[in-house]
Short mmCIF file of C-alpha atoms in Angstrom, two decimals:
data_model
loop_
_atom_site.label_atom_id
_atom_site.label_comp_id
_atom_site.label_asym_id
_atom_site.label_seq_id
_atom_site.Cartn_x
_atom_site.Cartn_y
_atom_site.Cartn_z
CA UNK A 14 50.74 296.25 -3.21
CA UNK A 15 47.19 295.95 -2.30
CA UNK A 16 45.95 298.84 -3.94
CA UNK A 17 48.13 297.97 -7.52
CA UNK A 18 46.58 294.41 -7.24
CA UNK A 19 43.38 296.29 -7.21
CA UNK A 20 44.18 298.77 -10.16
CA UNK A 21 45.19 295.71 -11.96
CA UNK A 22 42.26 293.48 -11.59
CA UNK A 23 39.98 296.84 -12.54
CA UNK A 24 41.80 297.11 -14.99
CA UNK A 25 41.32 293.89 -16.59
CA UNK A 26 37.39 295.06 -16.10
CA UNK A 27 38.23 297.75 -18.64
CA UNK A 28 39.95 296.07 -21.22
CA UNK A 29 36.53 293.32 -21.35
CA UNK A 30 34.24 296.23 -21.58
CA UNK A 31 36.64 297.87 -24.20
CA UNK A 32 36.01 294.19 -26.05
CA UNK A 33 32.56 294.71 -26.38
CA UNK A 34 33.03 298.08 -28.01
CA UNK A 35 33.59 298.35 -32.27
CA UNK A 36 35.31 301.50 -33.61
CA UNK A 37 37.02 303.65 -32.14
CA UNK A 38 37.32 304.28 -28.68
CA UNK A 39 38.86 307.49 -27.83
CA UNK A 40 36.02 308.79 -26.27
CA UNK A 41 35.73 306.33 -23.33
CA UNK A 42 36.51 307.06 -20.16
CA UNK A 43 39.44 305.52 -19.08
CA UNK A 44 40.07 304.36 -15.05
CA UNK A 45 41.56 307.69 -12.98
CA UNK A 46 44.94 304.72 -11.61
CA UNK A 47 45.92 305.18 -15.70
CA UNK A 48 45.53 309.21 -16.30
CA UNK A 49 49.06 311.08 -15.88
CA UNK A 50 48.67 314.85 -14.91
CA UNK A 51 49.24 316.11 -18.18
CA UNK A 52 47.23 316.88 -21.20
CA UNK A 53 47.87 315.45 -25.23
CA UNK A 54 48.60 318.93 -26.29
CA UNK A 55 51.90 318.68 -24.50
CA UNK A 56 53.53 316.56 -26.28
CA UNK A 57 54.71 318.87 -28.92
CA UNK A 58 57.19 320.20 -26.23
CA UNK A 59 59.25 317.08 -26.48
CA UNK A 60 60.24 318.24 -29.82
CA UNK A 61 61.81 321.42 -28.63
CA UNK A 62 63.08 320.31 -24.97
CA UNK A 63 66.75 319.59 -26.64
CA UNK A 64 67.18 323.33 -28.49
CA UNK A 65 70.20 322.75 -29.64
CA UNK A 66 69.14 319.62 -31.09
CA UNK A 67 66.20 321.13 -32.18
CA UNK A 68 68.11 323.65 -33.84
CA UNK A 69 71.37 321.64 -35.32
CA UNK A 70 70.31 321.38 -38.77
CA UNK A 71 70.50 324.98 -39.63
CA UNK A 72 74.10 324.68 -38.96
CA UNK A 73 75.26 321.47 -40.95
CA UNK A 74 76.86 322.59 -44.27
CA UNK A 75 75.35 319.67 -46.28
CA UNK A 76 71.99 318.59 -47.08
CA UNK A 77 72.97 314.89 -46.25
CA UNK A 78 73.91 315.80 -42.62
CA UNK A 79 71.15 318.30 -42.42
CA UNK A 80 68.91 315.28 -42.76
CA UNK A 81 70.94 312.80 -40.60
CA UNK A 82 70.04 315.46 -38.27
CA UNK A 83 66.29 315.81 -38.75
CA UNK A 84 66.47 312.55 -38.36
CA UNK A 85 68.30 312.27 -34.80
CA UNK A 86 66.20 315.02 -33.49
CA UNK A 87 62.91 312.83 -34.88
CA UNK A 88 64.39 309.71 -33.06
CA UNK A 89 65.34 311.20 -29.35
CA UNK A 90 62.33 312.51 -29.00
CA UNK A 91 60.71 309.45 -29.49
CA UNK A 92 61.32 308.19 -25.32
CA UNK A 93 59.67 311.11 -23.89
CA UNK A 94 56.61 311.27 -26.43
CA UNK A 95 55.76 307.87 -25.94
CA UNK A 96 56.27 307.42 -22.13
CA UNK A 97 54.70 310.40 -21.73
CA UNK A 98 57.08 312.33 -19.83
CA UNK A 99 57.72 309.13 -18.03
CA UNK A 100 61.08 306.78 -17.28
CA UNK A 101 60.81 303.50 -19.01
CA UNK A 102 60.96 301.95 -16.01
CA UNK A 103 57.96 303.60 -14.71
CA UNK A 104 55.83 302.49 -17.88
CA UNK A 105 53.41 304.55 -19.71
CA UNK A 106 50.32 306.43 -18.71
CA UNK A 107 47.40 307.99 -20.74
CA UNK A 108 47.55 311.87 -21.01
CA UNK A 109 44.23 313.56 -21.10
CA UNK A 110 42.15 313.99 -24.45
CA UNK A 111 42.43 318.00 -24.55
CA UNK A 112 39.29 319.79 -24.80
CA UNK A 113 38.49 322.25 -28.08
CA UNK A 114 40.33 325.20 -27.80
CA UNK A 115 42.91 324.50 -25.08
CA UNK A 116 46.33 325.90 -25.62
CA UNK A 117 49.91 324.92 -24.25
CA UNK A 118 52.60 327.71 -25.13
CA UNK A 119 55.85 327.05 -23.69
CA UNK A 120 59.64 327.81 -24.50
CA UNK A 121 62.94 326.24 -24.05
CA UNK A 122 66.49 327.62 -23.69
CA UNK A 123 69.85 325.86 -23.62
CA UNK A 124 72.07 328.62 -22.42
CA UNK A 125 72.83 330.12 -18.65
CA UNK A 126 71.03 333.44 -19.12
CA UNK A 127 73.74 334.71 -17.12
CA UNK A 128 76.44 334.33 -19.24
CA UNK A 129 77.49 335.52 -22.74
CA UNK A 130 75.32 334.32 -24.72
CA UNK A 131 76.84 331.32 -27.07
CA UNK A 132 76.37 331.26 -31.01
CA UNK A 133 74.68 327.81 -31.25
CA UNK A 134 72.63 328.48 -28.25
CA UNK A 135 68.77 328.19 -29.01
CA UNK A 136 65.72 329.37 -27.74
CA UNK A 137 62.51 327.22 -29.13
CA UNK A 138 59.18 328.57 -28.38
CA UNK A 139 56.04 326.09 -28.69
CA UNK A 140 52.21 326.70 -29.60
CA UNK A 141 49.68 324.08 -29.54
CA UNK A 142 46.00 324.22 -30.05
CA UNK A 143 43.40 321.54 -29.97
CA UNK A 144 41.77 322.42 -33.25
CA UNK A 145 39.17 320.14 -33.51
CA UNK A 146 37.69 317.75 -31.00
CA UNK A 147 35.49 315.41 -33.03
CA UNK A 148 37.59 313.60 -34.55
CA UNK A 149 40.20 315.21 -31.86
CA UNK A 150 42.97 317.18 -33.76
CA UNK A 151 45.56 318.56 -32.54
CA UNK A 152 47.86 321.20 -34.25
CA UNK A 153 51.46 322.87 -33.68
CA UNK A 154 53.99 324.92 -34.21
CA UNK A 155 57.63 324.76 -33.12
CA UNK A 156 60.15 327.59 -34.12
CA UNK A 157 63.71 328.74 -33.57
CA UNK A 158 63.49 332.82 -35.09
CA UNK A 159 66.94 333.02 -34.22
CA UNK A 160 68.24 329.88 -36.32
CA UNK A 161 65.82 329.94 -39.04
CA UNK A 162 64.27 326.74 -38.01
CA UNK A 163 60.39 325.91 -37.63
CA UNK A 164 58.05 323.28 -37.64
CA UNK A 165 54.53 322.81 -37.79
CA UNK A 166 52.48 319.50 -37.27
CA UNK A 167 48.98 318.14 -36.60
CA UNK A 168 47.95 314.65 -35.57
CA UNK A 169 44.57 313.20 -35.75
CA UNK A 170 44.11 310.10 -33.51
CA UNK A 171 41.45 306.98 -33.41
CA UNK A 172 42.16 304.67 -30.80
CA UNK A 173 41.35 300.98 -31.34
CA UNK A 174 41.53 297.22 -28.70
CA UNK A 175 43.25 294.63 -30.88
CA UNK A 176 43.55 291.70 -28.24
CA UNK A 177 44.53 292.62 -25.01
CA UNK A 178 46.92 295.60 -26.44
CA UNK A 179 45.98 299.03 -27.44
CA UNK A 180 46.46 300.84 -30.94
CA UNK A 181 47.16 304.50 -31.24
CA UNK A 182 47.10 305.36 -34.84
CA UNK A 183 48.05 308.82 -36.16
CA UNK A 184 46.77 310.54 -39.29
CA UNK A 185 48.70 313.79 -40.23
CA UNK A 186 52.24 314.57 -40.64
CA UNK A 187 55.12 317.16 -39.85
CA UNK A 188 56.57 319.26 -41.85
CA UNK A 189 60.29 321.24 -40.93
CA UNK A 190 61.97 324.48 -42.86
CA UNK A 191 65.18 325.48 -42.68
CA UNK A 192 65.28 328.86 -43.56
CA UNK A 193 68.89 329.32 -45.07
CA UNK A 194 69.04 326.47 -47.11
CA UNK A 195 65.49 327.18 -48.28
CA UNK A 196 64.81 323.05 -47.04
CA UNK A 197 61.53 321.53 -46.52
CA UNK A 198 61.45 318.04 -44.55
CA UNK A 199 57.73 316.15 -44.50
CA UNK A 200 57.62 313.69 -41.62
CA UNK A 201 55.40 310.79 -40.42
CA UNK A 202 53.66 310.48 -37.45
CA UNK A 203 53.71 306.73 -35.85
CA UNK A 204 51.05 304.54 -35.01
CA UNK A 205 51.89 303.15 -31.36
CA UNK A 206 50.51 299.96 -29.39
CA UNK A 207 50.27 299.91 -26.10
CA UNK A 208 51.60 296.11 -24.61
CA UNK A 209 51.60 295.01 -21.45
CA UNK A 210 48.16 296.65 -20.56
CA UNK A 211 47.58 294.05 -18.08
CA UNK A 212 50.50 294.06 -16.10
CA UNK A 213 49.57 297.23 -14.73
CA UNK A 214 53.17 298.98 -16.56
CA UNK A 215 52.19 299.00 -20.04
CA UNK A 216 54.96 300.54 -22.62
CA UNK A 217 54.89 301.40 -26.32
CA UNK A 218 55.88 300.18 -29.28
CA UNK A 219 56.63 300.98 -32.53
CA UNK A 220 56.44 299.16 -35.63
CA UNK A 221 56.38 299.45 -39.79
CA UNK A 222 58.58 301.36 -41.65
CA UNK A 223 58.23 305.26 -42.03
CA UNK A 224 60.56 307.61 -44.15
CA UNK A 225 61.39 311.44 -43.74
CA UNK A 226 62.05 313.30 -47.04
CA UNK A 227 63.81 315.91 -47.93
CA UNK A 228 63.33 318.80 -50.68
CA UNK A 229 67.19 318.61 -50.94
CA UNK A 230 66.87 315.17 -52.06
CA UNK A 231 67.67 313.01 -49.11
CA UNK A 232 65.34 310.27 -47.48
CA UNK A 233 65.55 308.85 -43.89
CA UNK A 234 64.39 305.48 -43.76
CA UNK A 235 62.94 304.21 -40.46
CA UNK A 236 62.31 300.94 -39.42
CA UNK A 237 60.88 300.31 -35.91
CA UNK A 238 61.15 295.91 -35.09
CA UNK A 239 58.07 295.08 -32.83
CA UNK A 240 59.71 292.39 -29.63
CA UNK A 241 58.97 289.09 -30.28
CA UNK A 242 56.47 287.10 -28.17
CA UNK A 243 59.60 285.20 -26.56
CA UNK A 244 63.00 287.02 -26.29
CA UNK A 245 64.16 289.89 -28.31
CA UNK A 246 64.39 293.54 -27.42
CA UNK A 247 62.04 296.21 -26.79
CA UNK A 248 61.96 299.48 -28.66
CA UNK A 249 64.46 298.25 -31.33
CA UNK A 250 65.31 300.42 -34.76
CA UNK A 251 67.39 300.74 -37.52
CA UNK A 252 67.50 303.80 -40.11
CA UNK A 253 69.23 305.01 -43.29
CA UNK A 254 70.28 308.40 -44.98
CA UNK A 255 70.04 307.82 -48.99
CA UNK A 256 70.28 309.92 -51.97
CA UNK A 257 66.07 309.69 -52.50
CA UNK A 258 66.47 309.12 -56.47
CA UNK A 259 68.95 306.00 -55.33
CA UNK A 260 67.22 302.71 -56.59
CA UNK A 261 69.66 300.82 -54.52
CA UNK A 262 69.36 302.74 -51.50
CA UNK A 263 72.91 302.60 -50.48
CA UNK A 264 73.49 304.51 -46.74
CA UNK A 265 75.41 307.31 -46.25
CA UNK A 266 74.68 307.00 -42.64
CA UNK A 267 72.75 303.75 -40.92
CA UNK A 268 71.70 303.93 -37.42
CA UNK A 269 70.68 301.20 -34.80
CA UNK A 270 69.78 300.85 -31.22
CA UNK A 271 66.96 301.57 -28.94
CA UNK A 272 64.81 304.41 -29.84
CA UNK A 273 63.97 304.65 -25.83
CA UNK A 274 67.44 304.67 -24.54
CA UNK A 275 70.77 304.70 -27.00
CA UNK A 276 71.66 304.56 -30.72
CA UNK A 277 74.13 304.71 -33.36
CA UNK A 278 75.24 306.39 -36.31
CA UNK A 279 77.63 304.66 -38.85
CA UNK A 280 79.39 305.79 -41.89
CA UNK A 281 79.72 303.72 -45.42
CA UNK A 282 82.44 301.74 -43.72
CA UNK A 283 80.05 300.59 -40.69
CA UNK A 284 82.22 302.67 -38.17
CA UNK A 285 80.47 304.47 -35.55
CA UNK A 286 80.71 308.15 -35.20
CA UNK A 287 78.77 309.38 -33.56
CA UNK A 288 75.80 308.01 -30.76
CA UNK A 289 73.16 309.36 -28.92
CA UNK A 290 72.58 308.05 -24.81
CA UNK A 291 69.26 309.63 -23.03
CA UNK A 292 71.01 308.41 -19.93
CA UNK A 293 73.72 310.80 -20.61
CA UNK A 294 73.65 314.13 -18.73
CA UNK A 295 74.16 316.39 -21.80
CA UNK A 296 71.34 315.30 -23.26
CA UNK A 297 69.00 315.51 -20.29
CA UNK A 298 66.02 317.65 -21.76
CA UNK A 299 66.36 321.68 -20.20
CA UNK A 300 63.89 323.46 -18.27
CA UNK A 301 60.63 324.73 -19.58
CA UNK A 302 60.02 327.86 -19.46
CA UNK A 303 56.29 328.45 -19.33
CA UNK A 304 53.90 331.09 -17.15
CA UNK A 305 53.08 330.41 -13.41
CA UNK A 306 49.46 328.81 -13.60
CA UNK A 307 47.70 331.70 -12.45
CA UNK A 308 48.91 334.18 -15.06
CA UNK A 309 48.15 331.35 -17.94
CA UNK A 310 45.24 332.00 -19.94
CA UNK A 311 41.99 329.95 -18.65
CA UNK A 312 42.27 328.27 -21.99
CA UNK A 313 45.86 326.93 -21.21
CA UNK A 314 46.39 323.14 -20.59
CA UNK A 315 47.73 323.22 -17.30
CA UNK A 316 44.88 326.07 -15.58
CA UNK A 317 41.89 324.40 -16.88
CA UNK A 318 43.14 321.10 -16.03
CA UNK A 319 44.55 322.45 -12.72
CA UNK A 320 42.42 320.66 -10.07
CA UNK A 321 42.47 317.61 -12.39
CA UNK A 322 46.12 317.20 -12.41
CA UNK A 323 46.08 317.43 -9.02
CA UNK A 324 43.79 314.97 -8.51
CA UNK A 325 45.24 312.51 -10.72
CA UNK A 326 48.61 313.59 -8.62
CA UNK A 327 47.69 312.87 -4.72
CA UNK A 328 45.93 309.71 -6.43
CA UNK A 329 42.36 311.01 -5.20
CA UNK A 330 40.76 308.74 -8.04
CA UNK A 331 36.98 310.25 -7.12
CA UNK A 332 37.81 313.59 -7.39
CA UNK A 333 40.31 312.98 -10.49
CA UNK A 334 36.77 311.78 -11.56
CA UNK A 335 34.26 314.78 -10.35
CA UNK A 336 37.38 317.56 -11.70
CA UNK A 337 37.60 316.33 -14.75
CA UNK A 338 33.68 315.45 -15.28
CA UNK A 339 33.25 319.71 -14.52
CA UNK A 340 35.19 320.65 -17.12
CA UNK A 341 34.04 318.11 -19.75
CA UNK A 342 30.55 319.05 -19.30
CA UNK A 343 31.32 322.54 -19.24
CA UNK A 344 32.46 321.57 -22.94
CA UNK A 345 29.45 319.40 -23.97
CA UNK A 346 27.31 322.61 -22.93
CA UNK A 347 29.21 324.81 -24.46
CA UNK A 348 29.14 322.96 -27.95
CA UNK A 349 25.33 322.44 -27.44
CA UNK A 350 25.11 326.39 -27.27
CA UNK A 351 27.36 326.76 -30.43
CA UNK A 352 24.94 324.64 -32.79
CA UNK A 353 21.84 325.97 -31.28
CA UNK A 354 23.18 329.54 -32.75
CA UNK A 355 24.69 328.45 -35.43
CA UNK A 356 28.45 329.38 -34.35
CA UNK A 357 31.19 327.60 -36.01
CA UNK A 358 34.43 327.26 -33.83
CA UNK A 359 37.45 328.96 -35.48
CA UNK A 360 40.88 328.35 -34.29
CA UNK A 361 42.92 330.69 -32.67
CA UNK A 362 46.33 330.14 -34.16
CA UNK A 363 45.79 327.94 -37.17
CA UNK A 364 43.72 327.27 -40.24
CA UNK A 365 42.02 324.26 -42.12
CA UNK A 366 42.59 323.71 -45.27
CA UNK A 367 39.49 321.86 -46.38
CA UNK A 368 39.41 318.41 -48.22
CA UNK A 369 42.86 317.45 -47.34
CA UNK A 370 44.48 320.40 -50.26
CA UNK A 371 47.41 321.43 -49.96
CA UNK A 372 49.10 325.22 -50.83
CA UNK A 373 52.62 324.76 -50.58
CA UNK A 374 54.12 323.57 -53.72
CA UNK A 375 57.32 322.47 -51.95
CA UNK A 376 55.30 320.17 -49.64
CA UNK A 377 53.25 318.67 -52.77
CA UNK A 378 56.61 317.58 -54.30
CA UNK A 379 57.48 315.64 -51.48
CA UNK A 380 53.84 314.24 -51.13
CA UNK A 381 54.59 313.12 -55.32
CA UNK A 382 58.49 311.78 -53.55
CA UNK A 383 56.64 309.34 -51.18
CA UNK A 384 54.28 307.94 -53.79
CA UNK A 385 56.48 307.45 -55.59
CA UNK A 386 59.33 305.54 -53.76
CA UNK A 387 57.42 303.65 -51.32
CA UNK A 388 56.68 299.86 -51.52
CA UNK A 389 55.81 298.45 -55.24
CA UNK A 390 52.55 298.44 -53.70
CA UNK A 391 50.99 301.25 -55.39
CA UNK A 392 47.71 301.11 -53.33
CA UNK A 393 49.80 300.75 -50.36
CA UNK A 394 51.94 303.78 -51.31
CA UNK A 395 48.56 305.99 -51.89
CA UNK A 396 47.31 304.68 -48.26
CA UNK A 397 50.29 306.13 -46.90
CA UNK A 398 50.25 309.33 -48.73
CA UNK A 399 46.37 309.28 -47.45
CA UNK A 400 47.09 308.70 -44.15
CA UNK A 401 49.70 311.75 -43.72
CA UNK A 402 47.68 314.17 -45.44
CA UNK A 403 44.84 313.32 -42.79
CA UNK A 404 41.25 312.26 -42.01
CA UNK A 405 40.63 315.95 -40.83
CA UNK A 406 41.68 318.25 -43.20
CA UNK A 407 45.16 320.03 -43.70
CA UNK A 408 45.94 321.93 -40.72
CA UNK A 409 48.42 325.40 -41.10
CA UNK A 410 50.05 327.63 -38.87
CA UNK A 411 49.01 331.25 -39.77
CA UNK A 412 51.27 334.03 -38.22
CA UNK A 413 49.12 336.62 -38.90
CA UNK A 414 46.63 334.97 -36.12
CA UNK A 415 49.55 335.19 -34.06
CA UNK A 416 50.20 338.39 -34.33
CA UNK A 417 46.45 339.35 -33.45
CA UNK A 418 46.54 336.92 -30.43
CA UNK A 419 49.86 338.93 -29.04
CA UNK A 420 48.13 342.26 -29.53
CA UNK A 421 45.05 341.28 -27.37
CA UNK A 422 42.58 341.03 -30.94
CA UNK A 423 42.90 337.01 -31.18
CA UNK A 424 39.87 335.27 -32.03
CA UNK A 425 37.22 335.75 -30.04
CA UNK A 426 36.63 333.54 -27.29
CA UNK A 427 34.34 332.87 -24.08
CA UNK A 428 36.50 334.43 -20.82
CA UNK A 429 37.11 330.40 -19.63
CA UNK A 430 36.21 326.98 -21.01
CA UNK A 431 34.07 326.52 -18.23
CA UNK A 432 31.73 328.97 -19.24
#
């Protein structure tokens, strides 16, 4: 009790000399007490922790349900992305800001690998990359082979103090194909505040409205409902699935609940059909597979981060501080090398697209879709369109990288991150 009094009241330190600060404030050091042992390029694993989920889309017969599932997938993965791994209960913690170059490749599987092997049964493989590190970027790709499924996002955030809260906001976007129905969804990423700073068990929120489009002509309509200062809920949503060209925007399917613990989906008639629970077992996110640490890469998250997380994990807040210091200024050095001869970094799995351009002619129609059909706000609508495209360029998977990375002739890169 002592030691969480303490936490709090240094804490409340923090948040004064964050006041004094302008602009964004990513790159401050926050205290060790509000770290969690895990890194930002993580996070893309939520998306794929629920294969079949993942993967359930490729097997709906019609383009509305094929977005009504896009959209479910979006909206469970929601808890675990914004508690960072965490219950509800236990609040939210701050991941680390990756350093340039780190890597998380992981897979998940929703089958016993001892039986006969089911047909809906998925395997979803993840690959993320910090691409850039000032502004911090960070890029992935998410894939089902087997069901024709992929995605591929990047995120580019500036963190800001607005009163005693703090504001995530995301520039970038998603993008998921279906290979069999030849389908392109483009998806948002959301801004997030973090409330309750001072209490010592902050948790996110959501707010605004955000839609998912699809190239079959569907929209999912989002609408997160910040709690109110005195009663109301937290984490509260509700959605709609509409024909996109529909000026009325009449539902095929509306949802409502809690993004962080159970929703609904309705028909036309308002009855429920189906729901979604996070408490419920079968939904409980599988195993990861991923390599023990000491046959990772040195440029994997969880190796060069290794005596950091478990720092952060036995609560040792001075040597969360000296582990983590190491490898930062192992970075700073090695960037300080880089311009001195010239180097530019390249990344090892994707590519930038410069000034925000895009090449795929499916994605640009959906781009034209949202400014189109947003707000009568036209600025507003071109913000929006602004903000997904990015502040850092358009980031791409490129397979071909891939390919080189798996045959030992990736891009080259010093033997560890450290160096």
């Amino acid at each position: 009790m002592v030691a969480r009094l303490s936490n709090v009241s240094a804490l409340k330190d923090f948040i004064s000399f964050l006041a004094t600060v302008s602009g964004d404030i990513s790159h401050i050091t926050a205290p060790p007490f509000i770290l969690a042992p895990q890194s930002l390029t993580e996070f893309p694993s939520y998306w794929a922790e629920r294969p079949s989920l993942f993967t359930a889309a490729a097997h709906e017969p019609t383009p509305e349900k094929r977005c009504l599932a896009i959209l479910k997938l979006y909206l469970a993965s929601l808890q675990r992305q914004y508690y960072v791994g965490r219950t509800v209960k236990e609040g939210l913690k701050k991941p680390l800001n990756p350093f340039l170059g780190e890597l998380f490749l992981c897979e998940f599987t929703d089958h016993d690998l001892t039986s006969e092997k089911d047909s809906k049964a998925s395997t979803v493989r993840v690959i993320t990359e910090q691409v850039s590190h000032h502004p911090p970027t960070t890029a992935c790709y998410v894939s089902s082979e087997e069901h024709g499924i992929h995605a591929e996002a990047y995120s580019t955030q500036q963190t800001t103090l607005s009163g005693t809260s703090i504001m995530i906001r995301q520039s970038g976007h998603a993008i998921i194909t279906i290979d069999k129905y030849n389908e392109t969804y483009l998806l948002p990423l959301p801004d997030v505040r973090a409330r309750g700073v001072l209490t010592g068990v902050p948790w996110p929120e959501l707010g605004d409205t955000y839609k998912i489009v699809s190239s079959a002509g569907y929209t999912a309509e989002m609408k997160f409902i910040p709690k109110k200062m005195w009663g109301g809920e937290r984490n509260a949503f509700e959605a709609a699935v509409y024909r996109t060209g529909d000026t009325t925007r009449d539902a095929i399917y509306s949802l409502g609940g809690h993004w962080s613990s159970r929703f609904g989906v309705f028909n036309t008639h308002g009855h429920e059909v189906d729901t979604f629970d996070l408490a419920d077992p079968k939904n409980a996110p599988v195993p990861m597979t991923i390599k023990p640490v000491e046959e990772q890469s040195e440029w994997e998250s969880r190796r060069a981060w290794r005596s950091t997380f478990d720092a952060i994990r036995r609560g040792d807040q001075s040597a969360t501080v000296a582990e983590k210091s190491k490898l930062e200024d192992a970075q700073r050095r090695m960037r300080k090398r880089e311009r001195a001869a010239g180097q530019e970094w390249e990344a090892m799995f994707f590519n930038r697209i410069e000034g925000g351009g895009e090449t795929d002619e499916e994605v640009k129609k959906l781009f034209d879709v949202l400014a189109s059909s947003g707000s009568e706000d036209e600025d507003k609508n071109a913000d929006d369109v602004s903000r997904l495209k990015g502040s850092n360029g358009v980031w791409r998977f490129d397979p071909v990288k891939e390919r080189k990375w798996r045959e030992g002739k990736g891009v080259a890169r010093p033997e560890s991150p450290f160096a």
